[in-house]
Each structure stands twice: as C-alpha cells, then as structure tokens.
mmCIF file with all atom_site columns, C-alpha atoms in Angstrom:
data_model
loop_
_atom_site.group_PDB
_atom_site.id
_atom_site.type_symbol
_atom_site.label_atom_id
_atom_site.label_alt_id
_atom_site.label_comp_id
_atom_site.label_asym_id
_atom_site.label_entity_id
_atom_site.label_seq_id
_atom_site.pdbx_PDB_ins_code
_atom_site.Cartn_x
_atom_site.Cartn_y
_atom_site.Cartn_z
_atom_site.occupancy
_atom_site.B_iso_or_equiv
_atom_site.pdbx_formal_charge
_atom_site.auth_seq_id
_atom_site.auth_comp_id
_atom_site.auth_asym_id
_atom_site.auth_atom_id
_atom_site.pdbx_PDB_model_num
ATOM 1   C CA . MET N 1 1   ? 78.947  55.827 137.899 1.00 48.00 ? 94  MET N CA 1
ATOM 2   C CA . ASN N 1 2   ? 75.366  56.928 138.347 1.00 50.00 ? 95  ASN N CA 1
ATOM 3   C CA . ASN N 1 3   ? 73.453  56.786 141.625 1.00 44.00 ? 96  ASN N CA 1
ATOM 4   C CA . PHE N 1 4   ? 71.575  53.619 140.680 1.00 46.00 ? 97  PHE N CA 1
ATOM 5   C CA . ASN N 1 5   ? 74.842  51.770 140.053 1.00 45.00 ? 98  ASN N CA 1
ATOM 6   C CA . ILE N 1 6   ? 76.263  52.976 143.355 1.00 43.00 ? 99  ILE N CA 1
ATOM 7   C CA . LEU N 1 7   ? 73.116  51.782 145.108 1.00 39.00 ? 100 LEU N CA 1
ATOM 8   C CA . ILE N 1 8   ? 73.460  48.324 143.548 1.00 46.00 ? 101 ILE N CA 1
ATOM 9   C CA . VAL N 1 9   ? 77.089  48.025 144.657 1.00 43.00 ? 102 VAL N CA 1
ATOM 10  C CA . LEU N 1 10  ? 76.207  49.117 148.198 1.00 40.00 ? 103 LEU N CA 1
ATOM 11  C CA . CYS N 1 11  ? 73.370  46.594 148.341 1.00 43.00 ? 104 CYS N CA 1
ATOM 12  C CA . LEU N 1 12  ? 75.781  43.909 147.195 1.00 43.00 ? 105 LEU N CA 1
ATOM 13  C CA . LEU N 1 13  ? 78.256  44.773 149.906 1.00 42.00 ? 106 LEU N CA 1
ATOM 14  C CA . LEU N 1 14  ? 75.620  44.830 152.621 1.00 41.00 ? 107 LEU N CA 1
ATOM 15  C CA . SER N 1 15  ? 73.870  41.662 151.553 1.00 45.00 ? 108 SER N CA 1
ATOM 16  C CA . THR N 1 16  ? 77.153  39.784 151.220 1.00 43.00 ? 109 THR N CA 1
ATOM 17  C CA . SER N 1 17  ? 77.715  40.189 154.937 1.00 41.00 ? 110 SER N CA 1
ATOM 18  C CA . GLN N 1 18  ? 74.280  38.716 155.580 1.00 43.00 ? 111 GLN N CA 1
ATOM 19  C CA . ILE N 1 19  ? 75.134  35.622 153.587 1.00 42.00 ? 112 ILE N CA 1
ATOM 20  C CA . PHE N 1 20  ? 78.066  34.790 155.812 1.00 41.00 ? 113 PHE N CA 1
ATOM 21  C CA . ALA N 1 21  ? 76.066  35.288 158.975 1.00 43.00 ? 114 ALA N CA 1
ATOM 22  C CA . GLN N 1 22  ? 74.808  31.763 158.343 1.00 46.00 ? 115 GLN N CA 1
ATOM 23  C CA . HIS N 1 23  ? 77.012  28.755 159.034 1.00 41.00 ? 116 HIS N CA 1
ATOM 24  C CA . LYS N 1 24  ? 76.551  27.378 155.528 1.00 52.00 ? 117 LYS N CA 1
ATOM 25  C CA . PRO N 1 25  ? 76.423  30.017 152.802 1.00 59.00 ? 118 PRO N CA 1
ATOM 26  C CA . ASP N 1 26  ? 73.419  29.796 150.549 1.00 77.00 ? 119 ASP N CA 1
ATOM 27  C CA . LYS N 1 27  ? 74.719  29.104 147.050 1.00 82.00 ? 120 LYS N CA 1
ATOM 28  C CA . ASP N 1 28  ? 71.650  30.601 145.395 1.00 86.00 ? 121 ASP N CA 1
ATOM 29  C CA . LYS N 1 29  ? 72.118  33.906 147.228 1.00 87.00 ? 122 LYS N CA 1
ATOM 30  C CA . ILE N 1 30  ? 75.782  34.020 146.329 1.00 89.00 ? 123 ILE N CA 1
ATOM 31  C CA . LYS N 1 31  ? 74.962  33.237 142.715 1.00 90.00 ? 124 LYS N CA 1
ATOM 32  C CA . SER N 1 32  ? 72.356  36.032 142.644 1.00 90.00 ? 125 SER N CA 1
ATOM 33  C CA . LEU N 1 33  ? 74.842  38.475 144.124 1.00 90.00 ? 126 LEU N CA 1
ATOM 34  C CA . LYS N 1 34  ? 77.457  37.411 141.606 1.00 92.00 ? 127 LYS N CA 1
ATOM 35  C CA . VAL N 1 35  ? 75.045  37.870 138.691 1.00 92.00 ? 128 VAL N CA 1
ATOM 36  C CA . ALA N 1 36  ? 74.160  41.355 139.927 1.00 92.00 ? 129 ALA N CA 1
ATOM 37  C CA . PHE N 1 37  ? 77.830  42.200 140.481 1.00 93.00 ? 130 PHE N CA 1
ATOM 38  C CA . LEU N 1 38  ? 78.859  41.002 137.013 1.00 94.00 ? 131 LEU N CA 1
ATOM 39  C CA . THR N 1 39  ? 75.896  42.713 135.367 1.00 92.00 ? 132 THR N CA 1
ATOM 40  C CA . GLU N 1 40  ? 76.911  45.981 136.990 1.00 92.00 ? 133 GLU N CA 1
ATOM 41  C CA . ARG N 1 41  ? 80.610  45.638 136.208 1.00 94.00 ? 134 ARG N CA 1
ATOM 42  C CA . LEU N 1 42  ? 80.317  44.418 132.606 1.00 95.00 ? 135 LEU N CA 1
ATOM 43  C CA . ASP N 1 43  ? 77.643  46.909 131.567 1.00 94.00 ? 136 ASP N CA 1
ATOM 44  C CA . LEU N 1 44  ? 76.386  44.502 128.893 1.00 92.00 ? 137 LEU N CA 1
ATOM 45  C CA . THR N 1 45  ? 74.097  45.673 126.132 1.00 91.00 ? 138 THR N CA 1
ATOM 46  C CA . SER N 1 46  ? 70.836  43.744 125.865 1.00 90.00 ? 139 SER N CA 1
ATOM 47  C CA . LYS N 1 47  ? 72.194  41.907 122.810 1.00 92.00 ? 140 LYS N CA 1
ATOM 48  C CA . GLU N 1 48  ? 75.421  41.015 124.627 1.00 92.00 ? 141 GLU N CA 1
ATOM 49  C CA . ALA N 1 49  ? 73.477  39.864 127.684 1.00 92.00 ? 142 ALA N CA 1
ATOM 50  C CA . GLN N 1 50  ? 71.300  37.552 125.584 1.00 94.00 ? 143 GLN N CA 1
ATOM 51  C CA . THR N 1 51  ? 74.353  35.710 124.303 1.00 95.00 ? 144 THR N CA 1
ATOM 52  C CA . PHE N 1 52  ? 76.610  36.119 127.348 1.00 96.00 ? 145 PHE N CA 1
ATOM 53  C CA . TRP N 1 53  ? 74.447  34.626 130.112 1.00 96.00 ? 146 TRP N CA 1
ATOM 54  C CA . PRO N 1 54  ? 73.712  31.257 128.467 1.00 96.00 ? 147 PRO N CA 1
ATOM 55  C CA . VAL N 1 55  ? 77.437  30.719 127.785 1.00 97.00 ? 148 VAL N CA 1
ATOM 56  C CA . TYR N 1 56  ? 78.406  31.903 131.266 1.00 97.00 ? 149 TYR N CA 1
ATOM 57  C CA . ASN N 1 57  ? 75.750  29.807 133.032 1.00 96.00 ? 150 ASN N CA 1
ATOM 58  C CA . GLU N 1 58  ? 76.759  26.685 131.109 1.00 96.00 ? 151 GLU N CA 1
ATOM 59  C CA . PHE N 1 59  ? 80.374  27.244 132.136 1.00 96.00 ? 152 PHE N CA 1
ATOM 60  C CA . GLU N 1 60  ? 79.399  27.800 135.777 1.00 94.00 ? 153 GLU N CA 1
ATOM 61  C CA . ASP N 1 61  ? 77.354  24.575 135.767 1.00 95.00 ? 154 ASP N CA 1
ATOM 62  C CA . LYS N 1 62  ? 80.274  22.627 134.306 1.00 96.00 ? 155 LYS N CA 1
ATOM 63  C CA . ARG N 1 63  ? 82.688  24.168 136.797 1.00 94.00 ? 156 ARG N CA 1
ATOM 64  C CA . GLU N 1 64  ? 80.396  23.320 139.725 1.00 92.00 ? 157 GLU N CA 1
ATOM 65  C CA . ALA N 1 65  ? 79.988  19.724 138.511 1.00 93.00 ? 158 ALA N CA 1
ATOM 66  C CA . MET N 1 66  ? 83.755  19.448 138.131 1.00 93.00 ? 159 MET N CA 1
ATOM 67  C CA . ARG N 1 67  ? 84.360  20.725 141.672 1.00 90.00 ? 160 ARG N CA 1
ATOM 68  C CA . GLU N 1 68  ? 81.823  18.293 143.103 1.00 91.00 ? 161 GLU N CA 1
ATOM 69  C CA . ARG N 1 69  ? 83.496  15.469 141.197 1.00 89.00 ? 162 ARG N CA 1
ATOM 70  C CA . GLU N 1 70  ? 86.908  16.572 142.459 1.00 90.00 ? 163 GLU N CA 1
ATOM 71  C CA . HIS N 1 71  ? 85.615  16.615 146.010 1.00 86.00 ? 164 HIS N CA 1
ATOM 72  C CA . THR N 1 72  ? 84.226  13.093 145.854 1.00 86.00 ? 165 THR N CA 1
ATOM 73  C CA . GLU N 1 73  ? 86.985  11.527 143.760 1.00 85.00 ? 166 GLU N CA 1
ATOM 74  C CA . ILE N 1 74  ? 90.066  13.273 145.099 1.00 87.00 ? 167 ILE N CA 1
ATOM 75  C CA . ARG N 1 75  ? 89.748  15.581 148.104 1.00 83.00 ? 168 ARG N CA 1
ATOM 76  C CA . GLU N 1 76  ? 88.059  13.079 150.413 1.00 81.00 ? 169 GLU N CA 1
ATOM 77  C CA . LYS N 1 77  ? 90.801  10.546 149.694 1.00 83.00 ? 170 LYS N CA 1
ATOM 78  C CA . MET N 1 78  ? 93.516  13.160 150.252 1.00 84.00 ? 171 MET N CA 1
ATOM 79  C CA . TRP N 1 79  ? 92.237  13.834 153.753 1.00 84.00 ? 172 TRP N CA 1
ATOM 80  C CA . ASN N 1 80  ? 92.511  10.122 154.491 1.00 79.00 ? 173 ASN N CA 1
ATOM 81  C CA . SER N 1 81  ? 95.851  9.652  152.748 1.00 82.00 ? 174 SER N CA 1
ATOM 82  C CA . GLU N 1 82  ? 97.411  7.900  155.752 1.00 84.00 ? 175 GLU N CA 1
ATOM 83  C CA . SER N 1 83  ? 95.420  4.776  154.911 1.00 84.00 ? 176 SER N CA 1
ATOM 84  C CA . LEU N 1 84  ? 96.535  4.718  151.256 1.00 86.00 ? 177 LEU N CA 1
ATOM 85  C CA . SER N 1 85  ? 99.308  2.497  149.977 1.00 90.00 ? 178 SER N CA 1
ATOM 86  C CA . GLU N 1 86  ? 102.154 4.124  148.059 1.00 92.00 ? 179 GLU N CA 1
ATOM 87  C CA . LYS N 1 87  ? 100.681 2.791  144.810 1.00 94.00 ? 180 LYS N CA 1
ATOM 88  C CA . GLU N 1 88  ? 97.215  4.190  145.652 1.00 90.00 ? 181 GLU N CA 1
ATOM 89  C CA . ALA N 1 89  ? 98.746  7.543  146.604 1.00 89.00 ? 182 ALA N CA 1
ATOM 90  C CA . SER N 1 90  ? 100.620 7.701  143.308 1.00 91.00 ? 183 SER N CA 1
ATOM 91  C CA . ALA N 1 91  ? 97.438  6.864  141.380 1.00 91.00 ? 184 ALA N CA 1
ATOM 92  C CA . LEU N 1 92  ? 95.564  9.574  143.299 1.00 89.00 ? 185 LEU N CA 1
ATOM 93  C CA . ILE N 1 93  ? 98.233  12.144 142.425 1.00 91.00 ? 186 ILE N CA 1
ATOM 94  C CA . ASN N 1 94  ? 97.972  11.176 138.754 1.00 93.00 ? 187 ASN N CA 1
ATOM 95  C CA . HIS N 1 95  ? 94.186  11.484 138.961 1.00 92.00 ? 188 HIS N CA 1
ATOM 96  C CA . TYR N 1 96  ? 94.579  14.917 140.570 1.00 91.00 ? 189 TYR N CA 1
ATOM 97  C CA . LEU N 1 97  ? 96.925  16.078 137.799 1.00 93.00 ? 190 LEU N CA 1
ATOM 98  C CA . ARG N 1 98  ? 94.475  14.900 135.113 1.00 94.00 ? 191 ARG N CA 1
ATOM 99  C CA . PHE N 1 99  ? 91.718  16.752 136.909 1.00 92.00 ? 192 PHE N CA 1
ATOM 100 C CA . GLU N 1 100 ? 93.804  19.956 136.972 1.00 93.00 ? 193 GLU N CA 1
ATOM 101 C CA . GLU N 1 101 ? 94.383  19.628 133.226 1.00 96.00 ? 194 GLU N CA 1
ATOM 102 C CA . GLU N 1 102 ? 90.633  19.186 132.640 1.00 95.00 ? 195 GLU N CA 1
ATOM 103 C CA . GLU N 1 103 ? 89.893  22.260 134.717 1.00 95.00 ? 196 GLU N CA 1
ATOM 104 C CA . GLU N 1 104 ? 92.461  24.303 132.811 1.00 96.00 ? 197 GLU N CA 1
ATOM 105 C CA . GLU N 1 105 ? 90.963  23.120 129.509 1.00 97.00 ? 198 GLU N CA 1
ATOM 106 C CA . LEU N 1 106 ? 87.467  24.083 130.698 1.00 97.00 ? 199 LEU N CA 1
ATOM 107 C CA . ASP N 1 107 ? 88.696  27.590 131.591 1.00 96.00 ? 200 ASP N CA 1
ATOM 108 C CA . LYS N 1 108 ? 90.469  27.949 128.247 1.00 97.00 ? 201 LYS N CA 1
ATOM 109 C CA . ASN N 1 109 ? 87.382  26.840 126.304 1.00 97.00 ? 202 ASN N CA 1
ATOM 110 C CA . PHE N 1 110 ? 85.214  29.224 128.300 1.00 97.00 ? 203 PHE N CA 1
ATOM 111 C CA . ILE N 1 111 ? 87.429  32.216 127.562 1.00 97.00 ? 204 ILE N CA 1
ATOM 112 C CA . GLU N 1 112 ? 87.509  31.326 123.882 1.00 97.00 ? 205 GLU N CA 1
ATOM 113 C CA . SER N 1 113 ? 83.707  30.981 123.830 1.00 96.00 ? 206 SER N CA 1
ATOM 114 C CA . ILE N 1 114 ? 83.032  34.170 125.763 1.00 97.00 ? 207 ILE N CA 1
ATOM 115 C CA . ARG N 1 115 ? 85.348  36.164 123.472 1.00 96.00 ? 208 ARG N CA 1
ATOM 116 C CA . GLU N 1 116 ? 82.963  35.336 120.654 1.00 95.00 ? 209 GLU N CA 1
ATOM 117 C CA . VAL N 1 117 ? 79.992  36.957 122.424 1.00 95.00 ? 210 VAL N CA 1
ATOM 118 C CA . ILE N 1 118 ? 81.518  39.973 124.191 1.00 96.00 ? 211 ILE N CA 1
ATOM 119 C CA . PRO N 1 119 ? 84.468  42.218 123.278 1.00 96.00 ? 212 PRO N CA 1
ATOM 120 C CA . ALA N 1 120 ? 87.967  41.416 124.540 1.00 96.00 ? 213 ALA N CA 1
ATOM 121 C CA . LYS N 1 121 ? 87.956  44.353 126.990 1.00 96.00 ? 214 LYS N CA 1
ATOM 122 C CA . LYS N 1 122 ? 84.735  43.092 128.563 1.00 97.00 ? 215 LYS N CA 1
ATOM 123 C CA . THR N 1 123 ? 86.210  39.587 128.704 1.00 97.00 ? 216 THR N CA 1
ATOM 124 C CA . LEU N 1 124 ? 89.134  40.979 130.693 1.00 97.00 ? 217 LEU N CA 1
ATOM 125 C CA . MET N 1 125 ? 86.689  42.912 132.870 1.00 97.00 ? 218 MET N CA 1
ATOM 126 C CA . LEU N 1 126 ? 84.802  39.656 133.498 1.00 97.00 ? 219 LEU N CA 1
ATOM 127 C CA . LEU N 1 127 ? 87.970  37.892 134.655 1.00 96.00 ? 220 LEU N CA 1
ATOM 128 C CA . ARG N 1 128 ? 88.885  40.829 136.872 1.00 97.00 ? 221 ARG N CA 1
ATOM 129 C CA . SER N 1 129 ? 85.346  41.132 138.243 1.00 96.00 ? 222 SER N CA 1
ATOM 130 C CA . GLU N 1 130 ? 85.163  37.442 139.130 1.00 95.00 ? 223 GLU N CA 1
ATOM 131 C CA . TYR N 1 131 ? 88.425  37.812 141.040 1.00 95.00 ? 224 TYR N CA 1
ATOM 132 C CA . GLU N 1 132 ? 87.162  40.931 142.811 1.00 96.00 ? 225 GLU N CA 1
ATOM 133 C CA . PHE N 1 133 ? 83.875  39.241 143.709 1.00 94.00 ? 226 PHE N CA 1
ATOM 134 C CA . LYS N 1 134 ? 85.714  36.295 145.279 1.00 93.00 ? 227 LYS N CA 1
ATOM 135 C CA . ARG N 1 135 ? 87.973  38.660 147.214 1.00 94.00 ? 228 ARG N CA 1
ATOM 136 C CA . GLN N 1 136 ? 84.971  40.587 148.445 1.00 92.00 ? 229 GLN N CA 1
ATOM 137 C CA . LEU N 1 137 ? 83.234  37.406 149.626 1.00 89.00 ? 230 LEU N CA 1
ATOM 138 C CA . LEU N 1 138 ? 86.343  36.175 151.409 1.00 89.00 ? 231 LEU N CA 1
ATOM 139 C CA . LYS N 1 139 ? 86.837  39.540 153.060 1.00 89.00 ? 232 LYS N CA 1
ATOM 140 C CA . GLN N 1 140 ? 83.226  39.549 154.278 1.00 86.00 ? 233 GLN N CA 1
ATOM 141 C CA . TYR N 1 141 ? 83.618  35.994 155.535 1.00 82.00 ? 234 TYR N CA 1
ATOM 142 C CA . ARG N 1 142 ? 86.816  36.790 157.414 1.00 86.00 ? 235 ARG N CA 1
ATOM 143 C CA . ASN N 1 143 ? 85.270  39.893 158.938 1.00 86.00 ? 236 ASN N CA 1
ATOM 144 C CA . LYS N 1 144 ? 82.250  37.913 160.115 1.00 80.00 ? 237 LYS N CA 1
ATOM 145 C CA . LYS N 1 145 ? 84.445  35.122 161.432 1.00 75.00 ? 238 LYS N CA 1
ATOM 146 C CA . GLY N 1 146 ? 86.564  37.653 163.324 1.00 72.00 ? 239 GLY N CA 1
ATOM 147 C CA . ASP N 1 147 ? 83.484  39.187 164.947 1.00 69.00 ? 240 ASP N CA 1
ATOM 148 C CA . ARG N 1 148 ? 82.568  35.930 166.681 1.00 62.00 ? 241 ARG N CA 1
#
C-alpha cells in the first residue's frame, strides 16, 4: 500500500470520529467517507469505476428508499404493538416477512448486476469492504458514546 493510500485510510478513520461527535450523523458525510473507503479498497480502474458507480449508487438509493419505507410501514407499528389486535399483529408480521423477501431480492439483483461490471474477486472485496466500513463506523460510534 503506497503512502497516499495510507493517508486516505488515516483520514477516513479520523474523520469518522468527527461524524459521530454530532448527535445526528450527517448522511452525506458518511456517504462521502464510504465512497472514499470503497474506492480505496476496490482499486477500480477508470473503466470499472465508470460502470460500477452508477450501478452501486442506484442500489444504494433503492436500499435507502426501502429502509425508509420499512420504518414508516413496519417499525413504527412494531414499537406500538401493544395497541394492535391479534389480527393486526399477524398482518404486520406478514408484511414484515414480505419486506424481508424484497430486501433479499434487491441484494441478490445487486450482486448479479455488479458482477457484470467488476470481476468476482472485486465483488467479494466490495461485500467485505461494506461490512468493514459498517464495523468501523459502529466502533467509532461506541467509542464516542463511551467517552461521554
């Protein structure tokens, strides 16, 4: 890893802690950090990057819309489940299961699409890097929360 790459990773680590200093993380900052992190980890060629980012960004937009929909349609009702009848609770569980299936299908379609634009090894690196990025963010968040 050359010095420039090391510098980018260090900047990511330092700036991640700044994000969680706020009460509400700024999604745009997190997204920028994630893009930089993935760019560094995947080491995409310019041709790969031209085809990768549109597919990835479309997937991220769909995933975000799906999570917002889940929050409004399911999660809010789950927190107030005491007021639901048994029939309403059963319907909510069925709705939740359908949502989980949709999310799984979205992930499957994304992986199939991304395999067409980057090699399989880079696809695996993407999956691993997304996991590592989430872990890193959670670790930074927990560290900041513990410092209070």
